PDB file of C-alpha atoms in Angstrom:
ATOM      1  CA  MET A 330      85.043  44.775  57.983  1.00 52.00           C
ATOM      2  CA  ALA A 331      84.824  48.565  58.216  1.00 53.00           C
ATOM      3  CA  THR A 332      87.552  50.650  56.661  1.00 55.00           C
ATOM      4  CA  LYS A 333      88.963  53.775  58.222  1.00 57.00           C
ATOM      5  CA  THR A 334      88.033  56.938  56.413  1.00 60.00           C
ATOM      6  CA  GLY A 335      90.450  59.253  58.260  1.00 59.00           C
ATOM      7  CA  ASP A 336      87.585  61.077  60.055  1.00 61.00           C
ATOM      8  CA  ALA A 337      88.413  61.131  63.762  1.00 66.00           C
ATOM      9  CA  GLY A 338      84.876  62.153  64.620  1.00 72.00           C
ATOM     10  CA  GLY A 339      83.904  64.996  66.850  1.00 80.00           C
ATOM     11  CA  ARG A 340      82.988  68.515  65.987  1.00 83.00           C
ATOM     12  CA  PRO A 341      84.490  69.921  62.763  1.00 86.00           C
ATOM     13  CA  THR A 342      87.187  72.489  63.263  1.00 87.00           C
ATOM     14  CA  LYS A 343      86.428  76.194  62.996  1.00 91.00           C
ATOM     15  CA  PHE A 344      89.923  76.766  61.655  1.00 93.00           C
ATOM     16  CA  GLN A 345      90.230  78.385  58.248  1.00 94.00           C
ATOM     17  CA  PRO A 346      93.538  79.036  56.453  1.00 93.00           C
ATOM     18  CA  ALA A 347      92.723  82.773  56.256  1.00 95.00           C
ATOM     19  CA  TYR A 348      93.017  82.827  60.087  1.00 95.00           C
ATOM     20  CA  ALA A 349      96.792  82.681  59.820  1.00 95.00           C
ATOM     21  CA  GLU A 350      97.126  86.167  58.364  1.00 95.00           C
ATOM     22  CA  GLN A 351      94.468  87.533  60.721  1.00 96.00           C
ATOM     23  CA  ALA A 352      96.364  86.073  63.675  1.00 95.00           C
ATOM     24  CA  ARG A 353      99.604  87.719  62.500  1.00 95.00           C
ATOM     25  CA  LYS A 354      97.892  91.118  62.334  1.00 95.00           C
ATOM     26  CA  LEU A 355      96.283  90.667  65.730  1.00 95.00           C
ATOM     27  CA  ALA A 356      99.637  89.678  67.223  1.00 94.00           C
ATOM     28  CA  MET A 357     101.233  92.749  65.671  1.00 93.00           C
ATOM     29  CA  LEU A 358      98.647  94.828  67.489  1.00 92.00           C
ATOM     30  CA  GLY A 359      99.942  93.352  70.736  1.00 89.00           C
ATOM     31  CA  LEU A 360      97.024  91.047  71.541  1.00 92.00           C
ATOM     32  CA  SER A 361      97.700  88.133  73.814  1.00 93.00           C
ATOM     33  CA  ASP A 362      96.819  84.545  72.914  1.00 94.00           C
ATOM     34  CA  ALA A 363      93.739  84.825  75.164  1.00 96.00           C
ATOM     35  CA  LYS A 364      92.533  87.908  73.267  1.00 96.00           C
ATOM     36  CA  ILE A 365      93.241  86.330  69.887  1.00 96.00           C
ATOM     37  CA  ALA A 366      91.267  83.268  70.936  1.00 96.00           C
ATOM     38  CA  GLU A 367      88.439  85.557  72.005  1.00 96.00           C
ATOM     39  CA  PHE A 368      88.557  87.276  68.600  1.00 96.00           C
ATOM     40  CA  PHE A 369      88.124  83.898  66.847  1.00 95.00           C
ATOM     41  CA  ALA A 370      85.427  82.909  69.389  1.00 94.00           C
ATOM     42  CA  VAL A 371      87.303  79.820  70.561  1.00 95.00           C
ATOM     43  CA  ALA A 372      88.872  78.717  73.796  1.00 95.00           C
ATOM     44  CA  GLU A 373      92.535  79.523  74.337  1.00 95.00           C
ATOM     45  CA  SER A 374      93.224  75.783  74.380  1.00 95.00           C
ATOM     46  CA  THR A 375      91.760  75.583  70.854  1.00 94.00           C
ATOM     47  CA  LEU A 376      94.100  78.326  69.696  1.00 95.00           C
ATOM     48  CA  HIS A 377      97.030  76.350  71.113  1.00 95.00           C
ATOM     49  CA  LEU A 378      95.748  73.262  69.290  1.00 95.00           C
ATOM     50  CA  TRP A 379      95.578  75.244  66.044  1.00 95.00           C
ATOM     51  CA  LYS A 380      99.193  76.275  66.612  1.00 95.00           C
ATOM     52  CA  THR A 381     100.300  72.652  66.870  1.00 96.00           C
ATOM     53  CA  ARG A 382      98.193  71.389  63.958  1.00 94.00           C
ATOM     54  CA  HIS A 383      98.559  74.250  61.463  1.00 94.00           C
ATOM     55  CA  GLY A 384     102.171  75.216  60.881  1.00 93.00           C
ATOM     56  CA  GLU A 385     101.422  78.359  58.870  1.00 96.00           C
ATOM     57  CA  PHE A 386      99.089  79.628  61.584  1.00 94.00           C
ATOM     58  CA  SER A 387     101.747  79.093  64.248  1.00 95.00           C
ATOM     59  CA  GLU A 388     104.427  80.752  62.092  1.00 96.00           C
ATOM     60  CA  CYS A 389     102.239  83.782  61.330  1.00 94.00           C
ATOM     61  CA  LEU A 390     101.320  84.242  64.953  1.00 95.00           C
ATOM     62  CA  ALA A 391     104.970  84.016  66.046  1.00 95.00           C
ATOM     63  CA  ALA A 392     106.035  86.390  63.280  1.00 95.00           C
ATOM     64  CA  GLY A 393     103.409  88.940  64.304  1.00 94.00           C
ATOM     65  CA  LYS A 394     104.596  88.841  67.904  1.00 93.00           C
ATOM     66  CA  VAL A 395     108.230  89.223  66.905  1.00 94.00           C
ATOM     67  CA  GLN A 396     107.372  92.124  64.623  1.00 94.00           C
ATOM     68  CA  ALA A 397     105.303  93.846  67.327  1.00 92.00           C
ATOM     69  CA  ASP A 398     108.137  93.437  69.828  1.00 90.00           C
ATOM     70  CA  ALA A 399     110.673  94.751  67.343  1.00 92.00           C
ATOM     71  CA  ASP A 400     108.491  97.784  66.521  1.00 91.00           C
ATOM     72  CA  VAL A 401     108.060  98.614  70.196  1.00 90.00           C
ATOM     73  CA  ALA A 402     111.776  98.187  70.867  1.00 90.00           C
ATOM     74  CA  ALA A 403     112.629 100.482  67.938  1.00 91.00           C
ATOM     75  CA  ALA A 404     110.155 103.139  69.142  1.00 90.00           C
ATOM     76  CA  LEU A 405     111.592 102.890  72.639  1.00 91.00           C
ATOM     77  CA  TYR A 406     115.087 103.276  71.264  1.00 92.00           C
ATOM     78  CA  ARG A 407     114.068 106.356  69.234  1.00 90.00           C
ATOM     79  CA  THR A 408     112.447 107.837  72.306  1.00 91.00           C
ATOM     80  CA  ALA A 409     115.586 107.271  74.330  1.00 92.00           C
ATOM     81  CA  LEU A 410     117.736 109.001  71.726  1.00 90.00           C
ATOM     82  CA  GLY A 411     115.368 111.886  71.082  1.00 89.00           C
ATOM     83  CA  GLY A 412     115.709 114.026  68.013  1.00 83.00           C
ATOM     84  CA  ALA A 413     112.402 113.014  66.465  1.00 82.00           C
ATOM     85  CA  LYS A 414     110.776 115.866  64.644  1.00 84.00           C
ATOM     86  CA  VAL A 415     107.176 116.721  65.417  1.00 84.00           C
ATOM     87  CA  THR A 416     105.157 118.944  63.134  1.00 86.00           C
ATOM     88  CA  GLU A 417     102.363 121.011  64.610  1.00 88.00           C
ATOM     89  CA  LEU A 418      99.940 123.377  62.966  1.00 88.00           C
ATOM     90  CA  ARG A 419      99.258 126.530  64.923  1.00 89.00           C
ATOM     91  CA  GLU A 420      96.648 129.128  64.165  1.00 89.00           C
ATOM     92  CA  GLU A 421      97.430 132.683  65.244  1.00 88.00           C
ATOM     93  CA  PRO A 422      95.722 135.964  64.400  1.00 89.00           C
ATOM     94  CA  ASP A 423      97.783 138.582  62.586  1.00 88.00           C
ATOM     95  CA  SER A 424      97.608 142.327  63.300  1.00 88.00           C
ATOM     96  CA  GLU A 425      94.497 142.667  61.118  1.00 89.00           C
ATOM     97  CA  GLY A 426      92.641 139.759  62.801  1.00 86.00           C
ATOM     98  CA  ASN A 427      93.174 137.304  59.964  1.00 90.00           C
ATOM     99  CA  ILE A 428      93.933 133.740  61.042  1.00 90.00           C
ATOM    100  CA  ILE A 429      97.375 132.660  59.955  1.00 89.00           C
ATOM    101  CA  ARG A 430      98.289 129.000  60.001  1.00 90.00           C
ATOM    102  CA  LYS A 431     101.911 128.252  60.853  1.00 89.00           C
ATOM    103  CA  ARG A 432     103.650 124.940  60.661  1.00 89.00           C
ATOM    104  CA  VAL A 433     105.986 124.528  63.621  1.00 88.00           C
ATOM    105  CA  ILE A 434     108.587 121.780  63.577  1.00 87.00           C
ATOM    106  CA  ARG A 435     110.178 120.946  66.883  1.00 87.00           C
ATOM    107  CA  GLU A 436     112.670 118.327  67.921  1.00 89.00           C
ATOM    108  CA  LEU A 437     111.913 116.100  70.862  1.00 86.00           C
ATOM    109  CA  ALA A 438     114.492 115.799  73.620  1.00 91.00           C
ATOM    110  CA  PRO A 439     115.873 112.423  74.676  1.00 91.00           C
ATOM    111  CA  HIS A 440     113.699 110.717  77.287  1.00 91.00           C
ATOM    112  CA  PHE A 441     115.668 109.888  80.434  1.00 91.00           C
ATOM    113  CA  GLY A 442     113.266 107.163  81.564  1.00 91.00           C
ATOM    114  CA  ALA A 443     113.597 105.310  78.227  1.00 90.00           C
ATOM    115  CA  GLN A 444     117.415 105.614  78.388  1.00 91.00           C
ATOM    116  CA  LYS A 445     117.479 104.271  81.928  1.00 90.00           C
ATOM    117  CA  TYR A 446     115.163 101.342  81.041  1.00 90.00           C
ATOM    118  CA  LEU A 447     117.215 100.335  77.988  1.00 88.00           C
ATOM    119  CA  LEU A 448     120.496 100.448  79.877  1.00 89.00           C
ATOM    120  CA  ALA A 449     119.032  98.493  82.801  1.00 88.00           C
ATOM    121  CA  CYS A 450     117.845  95.820  80.394  1.00 86.00           C
ATOM    122  CA  ARG A 451     121.112  95.580  78.492  1.00 87.00           C
ATOM    123  CA  HIS A 452     123.515  95.910  81.478  1.00 86.00           C
ATOM    124  CA  PRO A 453     121.615  95.031  84.634  1.00 85.00           C
ATOM    125  CA  ASP A 454     124.817  94.639  86.639  1.00 83.00           C
ATOM    126  CA  LYS A 455     125.677  98.301  85.982  1.00 83.00           C
ATOM    127  CA  TRP A 456     122.363 100.090  85.645  1.00 81.00           C
ATOM    128  CA  ARG A 457     119.624  98.143  87.482  1.00 78.00           C
ATOM    129  CA  GLU A 458     118.397  99.828  90.603  1.00 78.00           C
ATOM    130  CA  SER A 459     119.082  97.721  93.583  1.00 74.00           C
ATOM    131  CA  LEU A 460     119.366  98.304  97.252  1.00 71.00           C
ATOM    132  CA  ARG A 461     122.513  96.834  98.681  1.00 77.00           C
ATOM    133  CA  PHE A 462     123.071  96.604 102.365  1.00 78.00           C
ATOM    134  CA  GLU A 463     126.533  96.084 103.598  1.00 83.00           C
ATOM    135  CA  ASP A 464     127.046  94.861 107.165  1.00 81.00           C
ATOM    136  CA  VAL A 465     129.848  96.993 108.541  1.00 86.00           C
ATOM    137  CA  THR A 466     129.633  95.546 112.067  1.00 86.00           C
ATOM    138  CA  PRO A 467     132.986  94.017 113.074  1.00 89.00           C
ATOM    139  CA  PRO A 468     132.767  90.284 113.941  1.00 87.00           C
ATOM    140  CA  GLU A 469     134.016  90.890 117.521  1.00 89.00           C
ATOM    141  CA  GLN A 470     131.126  93.219 118.132  1.00 92.00           C
ATOM    142  CA  LEU A 471     128.676  90.622 116.849  1.00 90.00           C
ATOM    143  CA  VAL A 472     130.007  88.045 119.309  1.00 91.00           C
ATOM    144  CA  GLU A 473     129.832  90.625 122.127  1.00 93.00           C
ATOM    145  CA  THR A 474     126.243  91.535 121.200  1.00 93.00           C
ATOM    146  CA  ALA A 475     125.224  87.873 121.097  1.00 93.00           C
ATOM    147  CA  MET A 476     126.693  87.279 124.550  1.00 93.00           C
ATOM    148  CA  ARG A 477     125.013  90.369 125.965  1.00 95.00           C
ATOM    149  CA  PHE A 478     121.713  89.218 124.430  1.00 95.00           C
ATOM    150  CA  ASP A 479     122.075  85.819 126.129  1.00 95.00           C
ATOM    151  CA  GLU A 480     122.691  87.582 129.450  1.00 95.00           C
ATOM    152  CA  LEU A 481     119.660  89.824 129.065  1.00 96.00           C
ATOM    153  CA  MET A 482     117.420  86.889 128.104  1.00 96.00           C
ATOM    154  CA  ALA A 483     118.626  84.875 131.144  1.00 96.00           C
ATOM    155  CA  ALA A 484     117.830  87.826 133.418  1.00 96.00           C
ATOM    156  CA  ALA A 485     114.379  88.232 131.812  1.00 97.00           C
ATOM    157  CA  ARG A 486     113.626  84.531 132.238  1.00 95.00           C
ATOM    158  CA  GLU A 487     114.636  84.727 135.906  1.00 94.00           C
ATOM    159  CA  ARG A 488     112.359  87.801 136.491  1.00 96.00           C
ATOM    160  CA  GLN A 489     109.502  85.930 134.833  1.00 95.00           C
ATOM    161  CA  ARG A 490     110.133  82.847 136.983  1.00 92.00           C
ATOM    162  CA  ARG A 491     110.007  84.952 140.184  1.00 93.00           C
ATOM    163  CA  VAL A 492     106.755  86.621 139.135  1.00 94.00           C
ATOM    164  CA  LEU A 493     105.150  83.222 138.358  1.00 93.00           C
ATOM    165  CA  ILE A 494     106.310  81.870 141.769  1.00 92.00           C
ATOM    166  CA  GLU A 495     104.942  84.979 143.491  1.00 92.00           C
ATOM    167  CA  ARG A 496     101.567  84.452 141.856  1.00 92.00           C
ATOM    168  CA  GLY A 497     101.506  80.787 142.788  1.00 90.00           C
ATOM    169  CA  ILE A 498     101.683  79.575 139.200  1.00 91.00           C
ATOM    170  CA  LEU A 499     105.039  77.860 139.620  1.00 89.00           C
ATOM    171  CA  PRO A 500     106.262  76.031 142.715  1.00 90.00           C
ATOM    172  CA  PRO A 501     109.383  77.567 144.288  1.00 84.00           C
ATOM    173  CA  ARG A 502     112.684  75.844 143.570  1.00 78.00           C
ATOM    174  CA  GLU A 503     114.542  74.372 146.468  1.00 57.00           C
TER     175      GLU A 503
END
């Protein structure tokens, strides 16, 4: 009788433990699962299989995505608030024609688009742009309009019936 060796058969896995840290770094760069799978030269389904079979790989990938999202959120928040200092080097000639290098530090203004986006995400009921249409037609006028519409449609059907009779398409009613 044959004994089981634990080998399920099939192709050996390409997975290596070092891939966990690489996956974390790739996720921090903002790469999607599809792009990470492409980096490792495997199908996206294989990447998902690695996530289920290798806990550390899954944890590193998730941590990288969380870190990337947090970094982007923090940068967006700083942009919304403004006040970041930017240092620029400028070269200007002096009165004698010598090039003088100046370091200019300027403060960035708050970015309205970032502020609006953050507020819309946090308080969509107050800040999200939405078009609201309010029907201000009184109910009595709606009933009157519906009745008038019915009258106009009946008159149009009668005109159409007369034209069809005139052309010999319909027999005349008696």
